[in-house]
XYZ file of C-alpha atoms in Angstrom:
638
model
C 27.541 -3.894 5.550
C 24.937 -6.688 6.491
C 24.185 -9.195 3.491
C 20.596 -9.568 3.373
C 19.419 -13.225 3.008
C 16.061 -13.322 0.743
C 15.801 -17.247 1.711
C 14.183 -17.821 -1.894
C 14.462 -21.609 -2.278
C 17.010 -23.187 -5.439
C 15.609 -24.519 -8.170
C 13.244 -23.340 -11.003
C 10.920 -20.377 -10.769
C 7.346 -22.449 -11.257
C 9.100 -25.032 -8.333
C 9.892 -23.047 -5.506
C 7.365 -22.334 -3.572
C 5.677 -26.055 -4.364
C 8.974 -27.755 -2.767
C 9.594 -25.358 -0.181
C 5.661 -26.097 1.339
C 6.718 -29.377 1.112
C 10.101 -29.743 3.163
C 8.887 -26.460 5.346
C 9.174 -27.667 8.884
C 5.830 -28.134 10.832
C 3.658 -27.607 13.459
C 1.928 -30.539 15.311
C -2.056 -29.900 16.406
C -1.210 -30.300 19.859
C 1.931 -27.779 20.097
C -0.297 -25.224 17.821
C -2.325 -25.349 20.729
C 0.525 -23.703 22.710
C 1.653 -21.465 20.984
C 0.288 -17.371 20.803
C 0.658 -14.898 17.954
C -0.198 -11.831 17.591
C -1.446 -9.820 14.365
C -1.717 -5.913 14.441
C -4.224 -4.943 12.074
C -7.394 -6.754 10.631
C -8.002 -5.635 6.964
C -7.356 -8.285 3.940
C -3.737 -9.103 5.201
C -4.378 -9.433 8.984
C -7.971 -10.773 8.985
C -6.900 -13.184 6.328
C -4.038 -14.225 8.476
C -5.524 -14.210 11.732
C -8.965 -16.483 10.223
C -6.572 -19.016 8.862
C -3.871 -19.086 11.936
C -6.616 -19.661 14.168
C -8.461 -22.653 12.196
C -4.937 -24.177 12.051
C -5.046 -24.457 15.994
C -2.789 -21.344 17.176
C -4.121 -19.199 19.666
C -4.415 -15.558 17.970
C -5.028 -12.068 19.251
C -5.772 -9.625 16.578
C -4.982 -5.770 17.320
C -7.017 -2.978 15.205
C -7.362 1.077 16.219
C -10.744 1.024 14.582
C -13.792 0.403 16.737
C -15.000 -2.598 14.060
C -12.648 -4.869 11.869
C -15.049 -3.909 9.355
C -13.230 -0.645 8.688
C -9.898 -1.552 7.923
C -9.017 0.320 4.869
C -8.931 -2.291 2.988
C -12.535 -1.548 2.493
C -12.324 1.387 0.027
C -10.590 -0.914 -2.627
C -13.006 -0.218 -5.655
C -11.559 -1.570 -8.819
C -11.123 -5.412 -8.086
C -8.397 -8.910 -7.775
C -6.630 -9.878 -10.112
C -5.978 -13.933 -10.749
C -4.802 -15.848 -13.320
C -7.833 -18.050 -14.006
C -7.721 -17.122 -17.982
C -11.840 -17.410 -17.409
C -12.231 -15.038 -20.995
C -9.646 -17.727 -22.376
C -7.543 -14.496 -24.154
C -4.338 -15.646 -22.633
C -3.562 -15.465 -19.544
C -1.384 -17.813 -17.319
C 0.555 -17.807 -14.007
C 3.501 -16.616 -15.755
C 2.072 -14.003 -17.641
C 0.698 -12.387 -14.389
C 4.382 -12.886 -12.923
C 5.695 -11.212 -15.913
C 3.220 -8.102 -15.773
C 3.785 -7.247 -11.907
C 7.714 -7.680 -12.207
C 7.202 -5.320 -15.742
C 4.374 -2.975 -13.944
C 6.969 -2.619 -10.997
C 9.905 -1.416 -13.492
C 11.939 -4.617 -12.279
C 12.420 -3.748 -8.906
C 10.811 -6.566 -7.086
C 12.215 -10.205 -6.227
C 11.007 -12.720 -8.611
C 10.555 -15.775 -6.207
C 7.879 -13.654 -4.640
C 6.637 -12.634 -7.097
C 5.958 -15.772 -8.685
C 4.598 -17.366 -5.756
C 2.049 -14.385 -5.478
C 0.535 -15.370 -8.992
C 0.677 -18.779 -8.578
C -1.525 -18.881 -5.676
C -3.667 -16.025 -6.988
C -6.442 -18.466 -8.408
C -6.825 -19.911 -5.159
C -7.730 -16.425 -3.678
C -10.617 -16.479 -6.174
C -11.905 -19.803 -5.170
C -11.453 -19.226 -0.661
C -13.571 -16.289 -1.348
C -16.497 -17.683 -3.582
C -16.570 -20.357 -0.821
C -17.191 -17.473 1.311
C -19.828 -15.884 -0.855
C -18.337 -13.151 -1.816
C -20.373 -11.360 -4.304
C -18.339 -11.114 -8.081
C -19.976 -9.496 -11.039
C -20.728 -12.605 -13.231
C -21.525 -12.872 -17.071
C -24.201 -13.769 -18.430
C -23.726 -17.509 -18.322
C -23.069 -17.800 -14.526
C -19.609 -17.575 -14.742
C -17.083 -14.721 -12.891
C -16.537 -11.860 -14.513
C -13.940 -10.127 -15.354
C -12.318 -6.774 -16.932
C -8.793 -5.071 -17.650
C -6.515 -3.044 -15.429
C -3.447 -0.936 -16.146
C -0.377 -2.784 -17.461
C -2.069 -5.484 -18.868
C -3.612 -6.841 -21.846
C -5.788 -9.704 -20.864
C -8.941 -9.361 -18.827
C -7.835 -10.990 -15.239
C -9.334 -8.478 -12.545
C -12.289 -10.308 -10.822
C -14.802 -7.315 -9.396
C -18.120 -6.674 -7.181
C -18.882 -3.657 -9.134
C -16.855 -0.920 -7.219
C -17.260 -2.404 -4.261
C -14.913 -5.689 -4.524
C -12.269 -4.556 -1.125
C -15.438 -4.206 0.933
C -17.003 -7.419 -0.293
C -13.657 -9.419 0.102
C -13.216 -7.819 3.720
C -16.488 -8.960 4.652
C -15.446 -12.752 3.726
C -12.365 -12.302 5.543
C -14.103 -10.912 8.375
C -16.905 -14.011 8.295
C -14.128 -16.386 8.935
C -12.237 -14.617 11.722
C -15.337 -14.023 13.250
C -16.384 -17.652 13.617
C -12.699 -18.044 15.631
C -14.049 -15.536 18.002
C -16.601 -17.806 18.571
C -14.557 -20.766 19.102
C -12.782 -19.121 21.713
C -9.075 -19.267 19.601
C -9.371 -15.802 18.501
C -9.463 -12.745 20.290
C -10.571 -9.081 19.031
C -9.012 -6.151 20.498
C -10.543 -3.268 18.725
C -10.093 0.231 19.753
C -5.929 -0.800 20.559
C -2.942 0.732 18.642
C 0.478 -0.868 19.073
C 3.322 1.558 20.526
C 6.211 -0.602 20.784
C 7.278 -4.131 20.201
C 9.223 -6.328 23.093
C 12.350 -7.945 22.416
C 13.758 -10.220 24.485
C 16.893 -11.990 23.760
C 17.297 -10.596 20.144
C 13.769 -12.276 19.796
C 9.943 -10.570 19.502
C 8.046 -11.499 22.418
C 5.008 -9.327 22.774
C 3.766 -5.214 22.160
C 2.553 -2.523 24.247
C -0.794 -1.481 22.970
C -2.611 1.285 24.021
C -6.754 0.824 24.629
C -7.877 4.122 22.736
C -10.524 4.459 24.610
C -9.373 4.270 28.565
C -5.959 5.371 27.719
C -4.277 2.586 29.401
C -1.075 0.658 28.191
C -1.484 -2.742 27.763
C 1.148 -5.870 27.337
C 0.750 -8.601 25.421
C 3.014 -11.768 24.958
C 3.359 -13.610 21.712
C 5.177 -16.394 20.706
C 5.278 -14.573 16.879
C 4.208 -11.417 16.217
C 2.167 -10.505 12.459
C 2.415 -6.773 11.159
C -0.740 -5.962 8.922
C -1.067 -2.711 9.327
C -0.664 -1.191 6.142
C 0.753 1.540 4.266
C 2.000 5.159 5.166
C 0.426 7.154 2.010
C -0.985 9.651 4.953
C 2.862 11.125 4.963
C 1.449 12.988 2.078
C -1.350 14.425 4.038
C -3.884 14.526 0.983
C -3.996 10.947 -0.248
C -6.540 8.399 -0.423
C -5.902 6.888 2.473
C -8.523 7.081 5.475
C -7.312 9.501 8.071
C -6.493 7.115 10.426
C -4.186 5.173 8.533
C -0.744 5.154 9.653
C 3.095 3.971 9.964
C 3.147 4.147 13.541
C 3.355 0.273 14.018
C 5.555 -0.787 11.196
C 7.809 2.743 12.462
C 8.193 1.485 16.034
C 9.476 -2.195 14.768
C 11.960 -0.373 12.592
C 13.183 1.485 15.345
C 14.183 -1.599 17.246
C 15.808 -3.453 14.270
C 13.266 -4.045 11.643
C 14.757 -2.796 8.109
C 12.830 -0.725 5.678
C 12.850 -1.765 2.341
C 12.707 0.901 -0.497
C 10.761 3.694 1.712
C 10.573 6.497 -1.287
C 8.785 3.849 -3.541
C 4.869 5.610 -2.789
C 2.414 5.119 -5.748
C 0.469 8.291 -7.122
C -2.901 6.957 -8.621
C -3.979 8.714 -11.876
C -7.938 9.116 -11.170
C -8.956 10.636 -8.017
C -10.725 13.468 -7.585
C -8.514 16.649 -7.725
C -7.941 19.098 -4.793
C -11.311 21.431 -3.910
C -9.803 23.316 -1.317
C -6.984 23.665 2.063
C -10.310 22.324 3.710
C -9.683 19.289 2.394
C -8.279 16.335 5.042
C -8.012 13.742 2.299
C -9.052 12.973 -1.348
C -11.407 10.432 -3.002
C -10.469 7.692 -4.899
C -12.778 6.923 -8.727
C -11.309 2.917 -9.409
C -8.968 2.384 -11.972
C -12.095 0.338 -13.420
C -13.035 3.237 -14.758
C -10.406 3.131 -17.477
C -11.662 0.211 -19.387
C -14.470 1.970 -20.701
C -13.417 5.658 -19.765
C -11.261 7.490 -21.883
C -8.938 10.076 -20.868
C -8.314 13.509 -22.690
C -8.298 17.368 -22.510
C -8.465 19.721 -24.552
C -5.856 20.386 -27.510
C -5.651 24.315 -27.054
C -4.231 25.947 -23.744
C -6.771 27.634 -21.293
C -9.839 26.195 -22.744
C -12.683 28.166 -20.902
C -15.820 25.972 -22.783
C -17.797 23.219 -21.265
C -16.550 19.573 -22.221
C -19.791 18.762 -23.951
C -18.941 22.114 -26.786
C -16.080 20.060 -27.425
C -15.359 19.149 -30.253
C -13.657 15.480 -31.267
C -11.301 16.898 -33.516
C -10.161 19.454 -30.470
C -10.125 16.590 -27.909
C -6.415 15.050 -26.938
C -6.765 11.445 -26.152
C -3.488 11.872 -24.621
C -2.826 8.348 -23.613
C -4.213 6.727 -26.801
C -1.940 8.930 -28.764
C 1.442 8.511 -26.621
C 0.685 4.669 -25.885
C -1.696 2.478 -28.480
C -0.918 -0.542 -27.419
C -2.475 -0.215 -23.907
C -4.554 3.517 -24.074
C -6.275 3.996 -21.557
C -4.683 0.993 -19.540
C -0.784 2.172 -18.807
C 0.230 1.426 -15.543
C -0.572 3.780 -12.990
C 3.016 5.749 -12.730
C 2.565 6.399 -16.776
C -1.162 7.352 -16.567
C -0.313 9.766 -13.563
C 3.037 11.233 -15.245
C 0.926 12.062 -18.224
C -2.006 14.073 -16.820
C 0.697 16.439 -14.830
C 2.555 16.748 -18.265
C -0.760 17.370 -20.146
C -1.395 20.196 -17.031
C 1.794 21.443 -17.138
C 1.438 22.440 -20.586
C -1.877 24.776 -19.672
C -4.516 21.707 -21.116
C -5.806 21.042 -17.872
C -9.228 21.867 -16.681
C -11.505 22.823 -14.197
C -11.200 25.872 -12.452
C -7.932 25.018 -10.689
C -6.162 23.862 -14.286
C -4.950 20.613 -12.357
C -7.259 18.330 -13.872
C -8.072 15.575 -17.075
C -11.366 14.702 -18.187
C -12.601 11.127 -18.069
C -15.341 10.485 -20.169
C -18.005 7.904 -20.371
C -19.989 9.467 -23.554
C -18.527 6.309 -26.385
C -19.470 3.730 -23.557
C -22.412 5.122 -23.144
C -23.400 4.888 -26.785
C -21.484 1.607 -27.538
C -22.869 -0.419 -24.374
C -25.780 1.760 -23.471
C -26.588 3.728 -19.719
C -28.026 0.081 -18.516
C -24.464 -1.911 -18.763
C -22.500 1.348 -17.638
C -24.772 1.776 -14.357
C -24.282 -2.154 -13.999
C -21.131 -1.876 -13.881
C -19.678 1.644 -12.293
C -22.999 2.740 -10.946
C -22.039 3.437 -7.321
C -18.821 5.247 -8.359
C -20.847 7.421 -10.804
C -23.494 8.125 -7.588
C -20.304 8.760 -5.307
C -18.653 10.973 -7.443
C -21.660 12.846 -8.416
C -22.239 13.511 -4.467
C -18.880 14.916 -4.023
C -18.687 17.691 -7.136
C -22.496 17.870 -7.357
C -21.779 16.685 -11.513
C -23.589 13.635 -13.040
C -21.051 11.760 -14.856
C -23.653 10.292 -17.153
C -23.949 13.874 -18.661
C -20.877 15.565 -18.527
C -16.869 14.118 -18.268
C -15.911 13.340 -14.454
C -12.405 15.612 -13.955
C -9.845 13.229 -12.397
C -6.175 14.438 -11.121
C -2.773 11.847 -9.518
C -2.863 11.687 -6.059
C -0.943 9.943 -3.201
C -2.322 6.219 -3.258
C -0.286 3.097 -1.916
C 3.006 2.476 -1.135
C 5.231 -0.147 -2.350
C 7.573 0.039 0.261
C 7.305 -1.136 3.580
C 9.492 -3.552 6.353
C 11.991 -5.366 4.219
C 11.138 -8.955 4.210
C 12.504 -12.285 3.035
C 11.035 -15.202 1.281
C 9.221 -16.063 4.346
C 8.082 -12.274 4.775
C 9.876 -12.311 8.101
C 12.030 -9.111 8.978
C 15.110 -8.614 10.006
C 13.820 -9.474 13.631
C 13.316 -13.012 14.151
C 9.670 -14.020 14.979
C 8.615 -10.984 13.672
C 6.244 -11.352 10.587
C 5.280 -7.873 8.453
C 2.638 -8.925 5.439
C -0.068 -7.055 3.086
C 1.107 -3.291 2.300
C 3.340 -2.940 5.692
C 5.996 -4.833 3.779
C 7.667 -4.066 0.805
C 7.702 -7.662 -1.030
C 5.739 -7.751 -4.198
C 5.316 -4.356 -6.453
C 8.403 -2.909 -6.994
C 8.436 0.982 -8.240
C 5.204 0.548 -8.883
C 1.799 -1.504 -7.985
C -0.152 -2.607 -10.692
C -3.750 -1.520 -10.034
C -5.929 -4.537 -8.322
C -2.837 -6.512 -7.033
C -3.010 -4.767 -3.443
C -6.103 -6.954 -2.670
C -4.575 -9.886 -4.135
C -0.914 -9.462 -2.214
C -2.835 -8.911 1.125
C -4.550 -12.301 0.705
C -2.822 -14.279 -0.750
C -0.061 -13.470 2.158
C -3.026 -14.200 4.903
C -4.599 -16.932 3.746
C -1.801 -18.948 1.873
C 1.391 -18.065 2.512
C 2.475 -17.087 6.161
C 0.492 -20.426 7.642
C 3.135 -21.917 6.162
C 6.129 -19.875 6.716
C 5.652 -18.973 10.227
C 5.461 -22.580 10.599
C 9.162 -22.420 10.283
C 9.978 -20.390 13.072
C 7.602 -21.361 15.746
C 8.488 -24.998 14.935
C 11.885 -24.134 16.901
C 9.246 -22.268 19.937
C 7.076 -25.399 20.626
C 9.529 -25.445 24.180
C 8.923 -22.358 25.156
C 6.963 -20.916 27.796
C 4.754 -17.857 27.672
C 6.439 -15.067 28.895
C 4.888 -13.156 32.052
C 4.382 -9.592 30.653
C 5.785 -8.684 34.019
C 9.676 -9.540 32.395
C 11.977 -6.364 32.588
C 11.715 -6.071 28.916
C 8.031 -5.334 29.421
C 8.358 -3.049 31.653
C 11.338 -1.443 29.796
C 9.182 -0.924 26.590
C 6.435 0.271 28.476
C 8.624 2.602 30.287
C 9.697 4.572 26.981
C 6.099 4.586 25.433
C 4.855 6.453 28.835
C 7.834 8.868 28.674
C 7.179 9.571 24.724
C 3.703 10.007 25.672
C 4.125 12.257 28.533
C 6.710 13.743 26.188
C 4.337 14.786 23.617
C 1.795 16.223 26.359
C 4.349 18.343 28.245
C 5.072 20.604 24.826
C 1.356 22.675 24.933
C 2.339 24.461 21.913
C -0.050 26.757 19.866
C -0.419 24.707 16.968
C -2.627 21.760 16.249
C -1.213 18.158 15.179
C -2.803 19.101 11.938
C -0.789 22.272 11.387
C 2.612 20.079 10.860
C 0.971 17.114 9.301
C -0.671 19.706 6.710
C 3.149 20.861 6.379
C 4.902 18.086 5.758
C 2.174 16.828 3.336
C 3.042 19.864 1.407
C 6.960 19.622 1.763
C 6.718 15.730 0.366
C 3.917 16.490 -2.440
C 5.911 19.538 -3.842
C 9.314 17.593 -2.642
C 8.994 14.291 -3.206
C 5.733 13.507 -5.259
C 5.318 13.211 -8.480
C 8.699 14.718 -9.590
C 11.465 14.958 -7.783
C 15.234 16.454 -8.072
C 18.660 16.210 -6.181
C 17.740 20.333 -5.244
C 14.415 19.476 -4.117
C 15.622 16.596 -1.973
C 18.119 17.800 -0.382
C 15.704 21.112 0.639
C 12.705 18.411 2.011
C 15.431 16.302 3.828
C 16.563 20.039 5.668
C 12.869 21.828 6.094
C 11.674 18.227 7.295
C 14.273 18.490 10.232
C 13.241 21.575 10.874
C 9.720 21.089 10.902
C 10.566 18.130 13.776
C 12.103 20.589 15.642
C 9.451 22.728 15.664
C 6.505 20.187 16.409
C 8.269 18.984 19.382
C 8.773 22.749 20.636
C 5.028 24.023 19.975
C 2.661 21.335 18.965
C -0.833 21.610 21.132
C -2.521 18.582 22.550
C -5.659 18.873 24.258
C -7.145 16.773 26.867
C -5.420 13.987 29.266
C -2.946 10.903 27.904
C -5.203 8.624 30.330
C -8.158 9.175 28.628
C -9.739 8.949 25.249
C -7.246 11.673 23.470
C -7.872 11.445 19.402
C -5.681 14.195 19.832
C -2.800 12.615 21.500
C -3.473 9.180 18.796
C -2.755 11.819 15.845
C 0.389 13.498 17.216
C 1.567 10.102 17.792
C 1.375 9.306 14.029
C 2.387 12.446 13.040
C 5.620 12.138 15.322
C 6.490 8.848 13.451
C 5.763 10.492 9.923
C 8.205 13.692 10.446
C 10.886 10.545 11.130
C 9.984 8.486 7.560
C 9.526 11.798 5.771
C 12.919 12.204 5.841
C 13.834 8.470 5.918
C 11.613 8.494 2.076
C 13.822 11.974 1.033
C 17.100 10.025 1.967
C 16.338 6.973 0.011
C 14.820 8.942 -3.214
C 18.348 10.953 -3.404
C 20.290 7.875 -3.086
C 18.463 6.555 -6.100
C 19.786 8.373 -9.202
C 17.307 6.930 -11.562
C 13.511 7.628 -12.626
C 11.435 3.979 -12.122
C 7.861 3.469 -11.446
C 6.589 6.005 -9.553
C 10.219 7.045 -8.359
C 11.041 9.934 -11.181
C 13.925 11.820 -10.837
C 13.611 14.450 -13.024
C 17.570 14.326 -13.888
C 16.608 10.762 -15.349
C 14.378 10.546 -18.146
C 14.422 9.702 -21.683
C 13.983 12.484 -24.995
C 10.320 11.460 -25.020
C 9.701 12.760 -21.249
C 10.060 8.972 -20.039
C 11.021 6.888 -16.888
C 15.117 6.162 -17.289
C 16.245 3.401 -15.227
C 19.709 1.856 -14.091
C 20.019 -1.412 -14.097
C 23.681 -1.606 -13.956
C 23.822 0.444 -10.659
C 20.342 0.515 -8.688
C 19.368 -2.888 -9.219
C 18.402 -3.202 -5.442
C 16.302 -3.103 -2.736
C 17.371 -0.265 -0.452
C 17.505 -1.857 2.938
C 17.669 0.956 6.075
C 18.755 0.298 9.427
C 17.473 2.455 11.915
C 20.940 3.743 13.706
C 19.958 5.590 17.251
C 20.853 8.838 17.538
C 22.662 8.751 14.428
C 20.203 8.094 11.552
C 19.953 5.663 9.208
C 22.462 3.677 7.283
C 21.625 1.227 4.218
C 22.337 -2.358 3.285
C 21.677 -3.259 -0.559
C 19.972 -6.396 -1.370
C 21.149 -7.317 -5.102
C 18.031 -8.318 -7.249
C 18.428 -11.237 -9.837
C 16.548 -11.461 -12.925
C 16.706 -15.217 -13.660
C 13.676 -15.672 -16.207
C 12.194 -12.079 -16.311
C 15.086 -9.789 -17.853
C 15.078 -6.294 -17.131
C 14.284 -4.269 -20.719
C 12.749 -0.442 -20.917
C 9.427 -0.624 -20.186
C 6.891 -0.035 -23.436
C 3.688 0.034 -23.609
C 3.550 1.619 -26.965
């Protein structure tokens, strides 16, 4: 088995990642101006990245399948940052924010980056005033701020429910002025098929221009992964439609490790399932929560409207189970507790698979003004989509597939297993554990961008300042392009009767039921065999319209769909290895007397680690967490 080296510097915990930026090898201005990276994606991780590897002299080419930047998905994040800038003055510190993720993330994240992520988390704040990014502010002038799940200080920094659009638009700002300088190139409208590997080393991708159909290559002295995560497996998640693993799947395939693939977050408030019309579900911010409160009804099959109520037959579920936090448990607690609560026949709505969130005490305490102020465009969105004004009546909220914490292993650095290839933001699986705490996403993805790989790459492409671009006419170019035509050609040659959506829809339904919320060895073990079998039977009669040389939306989908049948089962595998319930990994077998997560310390205190083995699956390599300062204890947050 391969021993995985994290590369976390010696020394003390609040030290690290100050000496290692100091001894890190690096880069002088006039080799920078030599050397060529890549970057596939352009949300918070890859603009962020791309914006500050291009002001430091590189020469950068950034990859994205939309037709804009501007619509990474990184602009639907609603709820806000956190950063430990203890503004309110109730607490808060660097370490406490450290202490909360590796908590929030039921101890199944590496502490040295964990650390680092919180203790350059105030500098986010700062790059992005700079950039005028739009915070709420109190009524003094200052930033404000407000609570998230898993925490009891006030340390998420928010423009209204708008904060992952605002932030992308600062990102965006300062990639955009590289464009102008010339050291930064856009290729919009391009989706990565396959990386090139020459000598053990990446050297390039094959892209594919959506639009003409043509294959591209591309060299690159260092290639950047920011292309998110693969919540779409579920089918119905928050996730745009168009997000995918496809270019974090193809690098595993050629030696990238996976790091803890069955670790997907379920998000307690989203609005529940209308329909099998549905392609995807809405997201209402876990903002909501701090002045929200959840509950149903206390008697089973409750036919009245909220409003006839009474309080005395409302169950504050979440206040009763957990007073310390209420409303505020982490997201896997919140989201265990509304299916329990539906299980049991309290849910509501005509489906039963549904919780009430209710803004009627705000309302009174703050008045309709402050509310509006501060959730206004949530309360306008969600009223558009279920045709109910949530200043009147409760919105109903149900768990649905969110982020995911696992991604490309990484080290220290957040280099893979590959060397020159980089995989930051969601695509990697570095900083959350079993479970994201709510507004962390935003600050992982930039905090990796904009302060952490400018230095790390550093590291490796101070050994490349000798060599020579590559001519994209090398054998190994022509090799990978080779196999992406034949898959391609591959995928037309079926003409099926079914459409791409007909097995994504399935396998959405095999992991939800499978692998969702709850899962068991039984249930498993059946996704793992139906998933196989639902392979089979895409490649045998899936339908693709059109031509693969022209612009085939088609063709993109089964593409994506093709790499999701592959980490549907990869996620199965990994989530019957683990015999344990943590985060928002719970195996039924596993749980306490009181219906709670049970974890393992003594046995599954790892990060699962899969190589891809052709031909013959997968097979894992464990890398052993320590737990130096934060010690692993049941989670409470009672």
């Amino acid at each position: 088995m391969i021993k995985l080296n994290s590369k976390t510097p010696d020394g003390p915990l609040e030290t690290k990642w100050t000496v290692y930026r100091s001894t890190v090898p690096l880069v002088s201005p006039s080799n920078k101006r030599n050397l060529e990276i890549i970057v596939i994606g352009s949300g918070l991780a890859g603009a962020s990245a791309s914006a500050s590897l291009a002001e430091l002299g590189y020469k950068v080419k950034c990859f994205c399948f939309q037709d804009s930047a501007r619509r990474a998905h990184s602009i639907a994040a609603q709820g806000g940052i956190n950063a430990a800038k203890n503004y309110r003055n109730d607490g808060d510190s660097i370490y406490r924010l450290f202490y909360d993720t590796i908590k929030g993330g039921d101890y199944r994240a590496r502490e040295g980056n964990v650390y680092r992520l919180a203790e350059v988390s105030a500098n986010i704040i700062d790059q992005c005033v700079a950039q005028g990014v739009p915070f709420a502010r109190e009524y003094g002038g200052l930033l404000d701020t407000r609570s998230f799940g898993g925490t009891q200080v006030e340390r998420t920094f928010y423009a209204r429910g708008q904060t992952g659009q605002q932030l992308l638009l600062g990102a965006y700002s300062a990639m955009m002025r590289q464009v102008g300088t010339g050291q930064l190139i856009m290729f919009t409208r391009h989706e990565i098929l396959d990386i090139v590997l020459i000598d053990g080393n990446v050297r390039g991708i094959i892209a594919r221009d959506l639009v003409t159909g043509q294959l591209e290559r591309h060299f690159g002295h260092a290639v950047i992964l920011a292309s998110g995560g693969y919540g779409n497996v579920f089918y119905l998640s928050t996730n745009a439609m168009g997000c995918n693993v496809t270019a974090i799947w193809k690098a595993h395939r050629k030696g990238a490790f996976f790091g803890n693939p069955c670790y997907t977050q379920i998000h307690p408030t989203c609005i529940p399932v209308s329909g099998d019309h549905q392609s995807k579900l809405t997201l209402m911010s876990e903002g909501l929560r701090n002045d929200g409160r959840i509950w149903v009804p206390k008697i089973k099959d409750e036919t009245r409207k909220p409003n006839e109520i009474r309080e005395d037959e409302r169950d504050y579920y979440l206040e009763r189970r957990y007073p310390a936090f209420g409303n505020l448990v982490p997201r896997d607690i919140a989201s265990r507790a509304a299916k329990e609560r539906c299980d049991a026949g309290c849910g509501v709505g005509t489906s039963k698979r549904a919780v009430f969130l209710d803004f009627r005490d705000s309302i009174k305490r703050l008045g309709r003004n402050v509310v509006e102020a501060k959730y206004g465009n949530l309360f306008e969105m969600y009223e558009k989509i279920t045709g109910e004004n949530p200043y009147q009546v409760p919105m109903r909220i149900y768990p649905a597939a969110h982020y995911t914490m696992g991604g490309l292993w990484v080290d220290y650095e957040l280099s893979t297993t590959i060397p020159g290839l980089y995989c930051i933001g969601e695509a990697n699986f570095s900083d959350h554990g079993a479970n994201r705490l709510g507004a962390s996403a935003l600050m992982q993805g930039l905090a990796d961008g904009y302060f952490v790989i400018p230095y790390t790459i550093g590291n490796y492409l101070s050994k490349e300042i000798r060599t020579k671009p590559i001519s994209t006419d090398h054998e190994e170019f022509s090799k990978a392009e080779k196999n992406v035509r034949e898959n391609i050609s591959r995928l037309m040659s079926v003409k099926g009767k079914h459409s791409v959506d007909h097995f994504h829809k399935k396998l959405g339904k095999i992991m939800w039921d499978k692998c969702g919320m709850g899962r068991n060895e039984k249930g498993l073990a059946e996704a793992i065999s139906e998933i196989k079998n639902l392979r089979d039977e895409f490649w045998k009669d899936v339908r693709i319209p059109g031509e693969a040389g022209d612009f085939n939306p088609e063709l993109e989908k089964a593409g994506r769909v093709a790499d999701f049948l592959e980490l549907g089962e990869l996620i199965c595998r990994d989530a019957l290895q683990r015999k344990e319930s943590c985060g928002g990994h719970f195996r039924e077998e596993f749980q306490t007397g009181e219906g709670e997560a049970k974890r393992d310390d003594q046995n599954f205190a790892y990060v699962a680690a899969w190589e891809f083995k052709n031909g013959n699956g997968w097979e894992m390599h464990k890398e052993e967490l320590k737990f130096e300062v934060a010690h692993p204890t049941q989670r409470s947050y009672k």
